[in-house]
CSV table of C-alpha atoms in Angstrom, one decimal:
chain,number,residue,atom,x,y,z
H,1,MET,CA,50.9,-10.0,52.1
H,2,ASP,CA,50.8,-12.8,49.5
H,3,SER,CA,47.4,-14.3,49.4
H,4,LYS,CA,49.4,-16.9,47.2
H,5,LYS,CA,51.6,-17.4,49.9
H,6,ASP,CA,50.0,-17.4,52.8
H,7,ARG,CA,49.6,-19.4,55.3
H,8,ILE,CA,47.9,-18.7,58.4
H,9,LEU,CA,47.8,-19.6,62.6
H,10,ILE,CA,44.9,-19.2,64.8
H,11,ILE,CA,45.3,-20.0,68.7
H,12,ARG,CA,42.3,-20.5,70.6
H,13,PHE,CA,42.1,-23.4,73.2
H,14,SER,CA,38.4,-23.5,74.4
H,15,SER,CA,35.5,-23.2,75.6
H,16,LEU,CA,32.5,-24.3,72.7
H,17,GLY,CA,31.1,-21.0,72.6
H,18,ASP,CA,34.0,-19.4,72.6
H,19,ILE,CA,35.7,-21.5,69.8
H,20,ILE,CA,32.0,-21.2,67.9
H,21,LEU,CA,31.9,-17.5,67.6
H,22,THR,CA,35.4,-17.8,66.2
H,23,ALA,CA,34.2,-18.7,62.6
H,24,SER,CA,33.3,-14.9,62.4
H,25,VAL,CA,37.1,-14.5,62.0
H,26,ILE,CA,37.5,-17.7,60.1
H,27,GLN,CA,34.9,-16.4,57.5
H,28,GLN,CA,36.4,-12.8,57.3
H,29,LEU,CA,40.3,-14.4,56.5
H,30,ARG,CA,38.8,-16.4,53.8
H,31,LYS,CA,37.2,-13.6,52.2
H,32,ILE,CA,40.1,-11.2,52.5
H,33,TYR,CA,42.9,-13.7,51.2
H,34,PRO,CA,40.6,-16.6,49.5
H,35,LYS,CA,44.1,-18.4,48.5
H,36,ALA,CA,45.6,-18.5,52.3
H,37,GLU,CA,45.9,-22.1,54.7
H,38,ILE,CA,44.4,-21.5,57.5
H,39,ASP,CA,45.1,-23.6,60.3
H,40,TYR,CA,44.4,-23.9,64.1
H,41,LEU,CA,45.2,-25.0,66.9
H,42,THR,CA,43.1,-26.1,69.9
H,43,LYS,CA,42.6,-28.7,72.3
H,44,PRO,CA,42.0,-32.0,71.0
H,45,ILE,CA,38.3,-32.5,71.9
H,46,PHE,CA,37.3,-29.5,69.5
H,47,GLU,CA,39.5,-31.0,66.5
H,48,PRO,CA,36.5,-33.1,65.1
H,49,LEU,CA,34.0,-30.3,65.7
H,50,ILE,CA,36.6,-27.7,63.4
H,51,SER,CA,37.4,-30.1,61.5
H,52,SER,CA,34.0,-31.2,60.3
H,53,TYR,CA,32.1,-27.3,60.4
H,54,PHE,CA,34.8,-24.5,59.5
H,55,PRO,CA,37.3,-23.4,56.5
H,56,ILE,CA,40.0,-25.7,57.4
H,57,ASN,CA,43.1,-27.0,56.1
H,58,GLN,CA,44.9,-28.7,59.6
H,59,VAL,CA,44.2,-28.9,63.2
H,60,PHE,CA,46.6,-29.1,65.7
H,61,THR,CA,45.8,-30.0,69.1
H,62,GLU,CA,49.2,-30.9,70.4
H,63,TYR,CA,49.9,-27.2,72.3
H,64,LYS,CA,51.3,-28.2,75.1
H,65,SER,CA,54.3,-30.2,73.7
H,66,TYR,CA,57.5,-28.0,72.8
H,67,HIS,CA,58.3,-30.1,69.8
H,68,LYS,CA,55.6,-30.4,68.5
H,69,LEU,CA,55.1,-26.4,68.8
H,70,LYS,CA,59.0,-26.2,67.1
H,71,GLU,CA,57.1,-28.0,63.9
H,72,LEU,CA,54.4,-25.7,64.0
H,73,LYS,CA,57.0,-23.3,63.7
H,74,ARG,CA,58.8,-24.8,60.6
H,75,ARG,CA,55.4,-24.3,59.3
H,76,ASN,CA,56.2,-20.5,58.8
H,77,TYR,CA,53.4,-19.1,58.9
H,78,THR,CA,52.6,-15.2,57.6
H,79,LEU,CA,50.3,-14.4,60.4
H,80,VAL,CA,49.7,-16.0,63.3
H,81,ILE,CA,46.1,-14.8,65.3
H,82,ASP,CA,46.0,-15.9,69.2
H,83,LEU,CA,41.9,-15.5,70.0
H,84,HIS,CA,42.9,-16.6,73.1
H,85,ASN,CA,44.8,-13.8,75.1
H,86,LYS,CA,45.9,-16.0,78.3
H,87,LEU,CA,49.1,-17.9,79.5
H,88,ASN,CA,49.0,-21.0,77.6
H,89,SER,CA,48.6,-19.6,73.8
H,90,TRP,CA,51.1,-16.5,74.6
H,91,ILE,CA,53.9,-19.2,75.1
H,92,ALA,CA,52.3,-20.9,72.0
H,93,LYS,CA,52.4,-18.1,69.9
H,94,LYS,CA,55.8,-17.2,70.9
H,95,ILE,CA,57.8,-20.5,70.1
H,96,ILE,CA,55.9,-20.5,66.8
H,97,CYS,CA,56.9,-17.3,66.1
H,98,GLY,CA,55.7,-16.6,62.6
H,99,GLU,CA,55.9,-13.4,60.4
H,100,LYS,CA,53.3,-11.2,61.8
H,101,ARG,CA,51.8,-11.6,65.2
H,102,VAL,CA,48.3,-10.0,66.9
H,103,THR,CA,46.3,-10.8,69.9
H,104,TYR,CA,42.8,-9.9,70.1
H,105,ASP,CA,41.6,-7.4,73.2
H,106,LYS,CA,39.8,-9.1,75.3
H,107,LYS,CA,38.8,-5.8,77.4
H,108,ARG,CA,39.4,-7.3,80.7
H,109,ARG,CA,39.1,-3.3,82.3
H,110,LEU,CA,35.7,-2.7,81.0
H,111,ARG,CA,34.4,-6.2,81.9
H,112,LYS,CA,35.7,-5.9,85.5
H,113,LYS,CA,34.3,-2.6,85.3
H,114,ILE,CA,30.7,-3.9,84.0
H,115,VAL,CA,30.8,-7.0,86.6
H,116,ALA,CA,31.5,-4.1,89.6
H,117,HIS,CA,28.7,-1.3,87.9
H,118,LYS,CA,31.5,0.8,87.5
H,119,THR,CA,30.8,1.5,84.2
H,120,THR,CA,26.9,2.6,81.4
H,121,LEU,CA,29.0,1.2,78.9
H,122,SER,CA,28.2,-2.3,77.3
H,123,ILE,CA,30.1,-4.9,75.0
H,124,ASN,CA,28.0,-5.9,71.9
H,125,SER,CA,29.1,-9.1,71.4
H,126,SER,CA,32.5,-11.1,71.5
H,127,VAL,CA,32.9,-10.9,67.6
H,128,ASP,CA,33.5,-7.1,67.8
H,129,LEU,CA,36.4,-8.4,70.2
H,130,TYR,CA,37.9,-11.0,68.0
H,131,ASN,CA,37.5,-8.7,65.1
H,132,SER,CA,40.0,-6.0,67.0
H,133,VAL,CA,42.3,-8.4,65.5
H,134,PHE,CA,41.6,-7.1,62.1
H,135,ASP,CA,42.4,-2.8,63.4
H,136,LYS,CA,45.5,-3.9,64.8
H,137,LEU,CA,45.9,-5.7,61.8
H,138,LYS,CA,45.0,-1.9,59.8
H,139,ILE,CA,42.7,-4.6,57.7
H,140,PRO,CA,39.5,-3.4,56.9
H,141,TYR,CA,36.3,-6.0,57.7
H,142,THR,CA,33.0,-6.3,58.2
H,143,PHE,CA,30.8,-7.5,61.4
H,144,ILE,CA,29.3,-10.8,59.7
H,145,GLU,CA,27.8,-13.2,62.5
H,146,PRO,CA,29.5,-16.7,63.2
H,147,ASN,CA,27.9,-19.5,60.5
H,148,ILE,CA,27.2,-23.3,60.5
H,149,LYS,CA,25.6,-24.6,57.5
H,150,ILE,CA,24.9,-28.4,57.9
H,151,GLU,CA,24.3,-30.0,54.1
H,152,SER,CA,21.0,-31.6,54.6
H,153,GLU,CA,22.3,-35.4,52.3
H,154,ALA,CA,24.6,-35.4,56.2
H,155,GLN,CA,21.2,-35.2,58.2
H,156,GLN,CA,21.3,-38.3,60.8
H,157,ASN,CA,17.9,-38.0,62.4
H,158,LEU,CA,19.7,-38.0,65.5
H,159,LEU,CA,16.1,-36.9,67.4
H,160,PRO,CA,13.4,-40.2,67.7
H,161,SER,CA,10.3,-38.8,67.1
H,162,LYS,CA,7.2,-38.5,65.6
H,163,ASN,CA,5.6,-35.6,66.9
H,164,LYS,CA,5.1,-32.0,64.7
H,165,LEU,CA,7.9,-30.5,66.4
H,166,ASN,CA,11.0,-30.9,68.2
H,167,VAL,CA,12.3,-28.8,71.1
H,168,VAL,CA,15.7,-29.4,72.2
H,169,ILE,CA,16.7,-27.9,75.9
H,170,PHE,CA,19.7,-27.7,77.0
H,171,PRO,CA,18.9,-27.1,80.9
H,172,GLY,CA,23.0,-27.0,82.0
H,173,ALA,CA,25.9,-24.1,82.1
H,174,THR,CA,29.3,-25.1,83.5
H,175,HIS,CA,28.1,-22.5,86.4
H,176,ASN,CA,25.2,-23.1,88.2
H,177,THR,CA,24.6,-19.7,88.8
H,178,LYS,CA,23.9,-19.2,84.4
H,179,ARG,CA,21.4,-22.4,85.0
H,180,VAL,CA,17.5,-21.1,84.5
H,181,PRO,CA,16.5,-23.2,87.5
H,182,LYS,CA,15.0,-27.0,86.9
H,183,HIS,CA,11.1,-26.3,88.2
H,184,ILE,CA,10.7,-22.9,86.1
H,185,LEU,CA,12.0,-25.7,83.0
H,186,ILE,CA,9.4,-28.2,84.2
H,187,SER,CA,6.5,-25.9,85.0
H,188,PHE,CA,6.7,-24.2,81.2
H,189,ILE,CA,6.1,-28.1,80.2
H,190,ASN,CA,4.2,-28.9,82.5
H,191,ASN,CA,1.1,-26.6,83.3
H,192,TYR,CA,1.1,-25.3,78.8
H,193,GLU,CA,-0.1,-26.6,76.0
H,194,HIS,CA,2.2,-28.1,73.7
H,195,TYR,CA,0.6,-29.5,70.4
H,196,ASP,CA,2.1,-32.6,68.6
H,197,THR,CA,5.8,-31.4,70.7
H,198,SER,CA,8.6,-33.5,71.7
H,199,PHE,CA,10.8,-32.7,74.4
H,200,PHE,CA,14.5,-33.4,74.4
H,201,PHE,CA,16.6,-32.8,77.0
H,202,LEU,CA,20.7,-32.4,75.9
H,203,GLY,CA,24.0,-31.6,77.7
H,204,SER,CA,27.6,-33.3,78.7
H,205,LYS,CA,27.4,-36.5,80.6
H,206,SER,CA,28.2,-34.4,83.9
H,207,GLU,CA,24.7,-33.0,83.6
H,208,LYS,CA,23.0,-36.3,82.8
H,209,GLU,CA,21.3,-35.9,86.8
H,210,LEU,CA,20.3,-32.9,85.6
H,211,THR,CA,18.8,-33.6,82.7
H,212,GLN,CA,17.3,-37.3,83.6
H,213,GLU,CA,15.1,-35.6,86.7
H,214,ILE,CA,14.0,-32.7,84.4
H,215,ALA,CA,12.4,-35.6,81.9
H,216,GLN,CA,10.8,-38.0,84.8
H,217,LYS,CA,8.9,-35.2,86.6
H,218,CYS,CA,7.9,-34.0,82.9
H,219,LYS,CA,3.8,-35.2,81.7
H,220,LYS,CA,5.0,-34.4,77.6
H,221,GLU,CA,7.1,-36.9,75.4
H,222,CYS,CA,10.5,-36.1,76.5
H,223,PHE,CA,13.6,-37.3,75.9
H,224,ASP,CA,16.3,-37.7,77.8
H,225,LEU,CA,19.3,-37.7,75.7
H,226,ALA,CA,21.9,-35.7,77.4
H,227,GLY,CA,26.4,-37.3,77.1
H,228,LYS,CA,25.1,-40.1,74.5
H,229,PHE,CA,26.7,-37.2,71.4
H,230,ASN,CA,30.3,-36.6,70.8
H,231,LEU,CA,30.5,-32.6,69.7
H,232,VAL,CA,29.7,-33.5,66.3
H,233,GLU,CA,27.1,-35.4,66.5
H,234,LEU,CA,25.9,-32.3,68.8
H,235,VAL,CA,26.1,-30.1,66.0
H,236,ALA,CA,23.9,-32.5,63.9
H,237,ALA,CA,20.8,-33.2,66.7
H,238,ILE,CA,20.8,-29.5,67.5
H,239,ASN,CA,20.2,-29.1,63.4
H,240,GLU,CA,16.8,-31.1,64.0
H,241,ALA,CA,15.5,-28.9,66.6
H,242,ASP,CA,12.7,-27.0,65.7
H,243,ILE,CA,13.5,-24.1,68.3
H,244,VAL,CA,16.5,-24.6,71.2
H,245,ILE,CA,16.1,-23.1,74.4
H,246,SER,CA,19.2,-22.8,76.8
H,247,ASN,CA,20.9,-21.0,79.3
H,248,ASP,CA,23.9,-19.3,78.8
H,249,SER,CA,26.5,-21.9,77.1
H,250,GLY,CA,28.0,-23.2,74.2
H,251,PRO,CA,25.1,-25.0,72.9
H,252,MET,CA,23.7,-21.8,72.9
H,253,HIS,CA,25.9,-20.3,70.5
H,254,ILE,CA,25.6,-23.5,67.9
H,255,ALA,CA,22.3,-23.2,67.9
H,256,ALA,CA,22.6,-19.2,67.1
H,257,ALA,CA,25.3,-20.2,64.5
H,258,LEU,CA,22.9,-22.4,62.8
H,259,GLY,CA,20.8,-19.5,62.9
H,260,LYS,CA,18.1,-22.1,64.5
H,261,PRO,CA,15.0,-20.4,66.3
H,262,GLN,CA,16.2,-20.1,70.7
H,263,ILE,CA,15.2,-19.1,73.5
H,264,ALA,CA,18.4,-17.6,75.8
H,265,PHE,CA,18.2,-17.1,79.1
H,266,PHE,CA,21.0,-14.5,81.0
H,267,GLY,CA,21.1,-14.2,84.7
H,268,SER,CA,24.8,-13.7,86.7
H,269,THR,CA,26.2,-13.2,83.4
H,270,ASN,CA,24.0,-10.9,81.6
H,271,VAL,CA,24.0,-9.9,77.5
H,272,SER,CA,26.0,-6.6,79.1
H,273,LEU,CA,29.2,-9.0,78.7
H,274,GLY,CA,29.1,-9.8,74.9
H,275,PHE,CA,28.0,-12.8,74.9
H,276,ARG,CA,24.7,-13.1,73.7
H,277,PRO,CA,23.4,-15.4,70.6
H,278,LEU,CA,24.0,-14.1,67.1
H,279,ASN,CA,21.1,-15.1,66.0
H,280,GLU,CA,18.3,-12.6,64.6
H,281,ASN,CA,15.8,-15.6,65.4
H,282,ALA,CA,16.7,-15.7,68.8
H,283,ILE,CA,15.1,-14.2,72.0
H,284,VAL,CA,16.6,-13.5,75.4
H,285,ILE,CA,15.1,-13.7,78.3
H,286,THR,CA,16.2,-12.4,81.7
H,287,ASN,CA,15.5,-10.4,84.8
H,288,PRO,CA,17.5,-7.0,84.4
H,289,ILE,CA,17.7,-7.3,88.6
H,290,GLN,CA,20.7,-4.0,90.4
H,291,CYS,CA,23.1,-6.9,90.6
H,292,SER,CA,23.6,-8.6,87.6
H,293,PRO,CA,25.9,-8.8,86.1
H,294,CYS,CA,27.7,-10.1,89.3
H,295,THR,CA,30.5,-12.2,87.0
H,296,LEU,CA,32.1,-12.1,84.3
H,297,HIS,CA,32.2,-16.5,83.9
H,298,GLY,CA,29.4,-17.9,85.7
H,299,ARG,CA,29.6,-18.6,90.1
H,300,LYS,CA,28.5,-21.4,92.2
H,301,GLU,CA,25.8,-19.7,93.8
H,302,CYS,CA,24.3,-16.7,94.4
H,303,PRO,CA,26.1,-13.9,96.7
H,304,LEU,CA,23.8,-12.6,97.3
H,305,LYS,CA,21.7,-15.8,98.4
H,306,HIS,CA,18.0,-14.7,96.4
H,307,PHE,CA,18.7,-15.8,92.7
H,308,ALA,CA,16.4,-13.5,91.6
H,309,CYS,CA,18.3,-13.0,88.2
H,310,MET,CA,17.0,-16.3,87.3
H,311,GLU,CA,14.2,-17.4,89.6
H,312,ASN,CA,11.9,-14.9,89.3
H,313,ILE,CA,11.8,-15.7,85.8
H,314,SER,CA,8.5,-16.3,84.3
H,315,THR,CA,7.1,-19.2,82.9
H,316,ASN,CA,4.5,-17.2,81.3
H,317,SER,CA,7.4,-15.8,79.5
H,318,ILE,CA,9.0,-18.5,78.4
H,319,TYR,CA,5.5,-19.1,76.4
H,320,GLU,CA,5.1,-15.9,74.8
H,321,ALA,CA,8.9,-15.9,73.6
H,322,TYR,CA,8.5,-19.9,72.8
H,323,LYS,CA,5.2,-18.7,70.6
H,324,GLU,CA,6.5,-15.8,68.8
H,325,LEU,CA,8.8,-18.4,67.5
H,326,ILE,CA,6.2,-21.5,66.7
H,327,ASN,CA,3.9,-18.4,64.7
H,328,ARG,CA,7.3,-17.1,62.9
H,329,HIS,CA,9.2,-20.2,62.3
H,330,CYS,CA,6.4,-23.1,63.0
H,331,GLY,CA,3.3,-21.9,61.3
H,332,ASN,CA,0.4,-21.0,64.6
H,333,ILE,CA,0.0,-23.6,67.1
């Protein structure tokens, strides 16, 4: 393709973590086609996030409108990249057309085998799967970790703390079996020494009951800020944290893209499925029992009723990881 005339469209509709991981593909495209126009088609909720933090020319959200998709067709894209690989993205790609169209390989069969424990193979990262579009296009590439940068002048002081250390905790996740039990987080905060530290509980409005309960049972300085921030503000708030603690969730990938020191819990969806945080400052805590992973995206409840993959995570292992991050990045406690 002639880089002077390149016009590229990326399609990804959800979810938050997957949207963040597509930043890697955008960074690759910016290197390969430095003069290209790169647009993004997604759900309306993600438009402000992508516009604010991704090197994108335009973000389009009318993906359910046939007439709007026909308008995108008239933009004459030289390359349309489907990073969603579902029926709705296939329809959008079909209508928009484009000189070249390529869809990433989700490795559905391999992931099903991993969940069914019929293989010892694993997936390094979802970014590797996204990079399959470059293989299909026969374009050389290097592995790039998703990266979000916030300029210092853009800091908003969203975390109301006067303490030395700000720890942001996301106790929620889309599915219950991806959530470390709340009593473990409460025990970690209440039963260990935390010097000059404030704890902030963040999440969506639907997680407010969970964050409120944890904050009320914690004996340290705790703030319940769930539902307070939109996605753009959420990224800025995470950037103000010294340490981020979360489950396998969208905020985990935001923290990784910001390079924050972080602790990530994995249970029913263990790292063999490719969802680990791409961050050299991350520590993953998991209980590698025989039945994990039991699902690709999480479940309402443990199918074996014991939930040992999360229930047996020790508070001491969390505190040891926490101390390691503090000593490595924040000075000795």
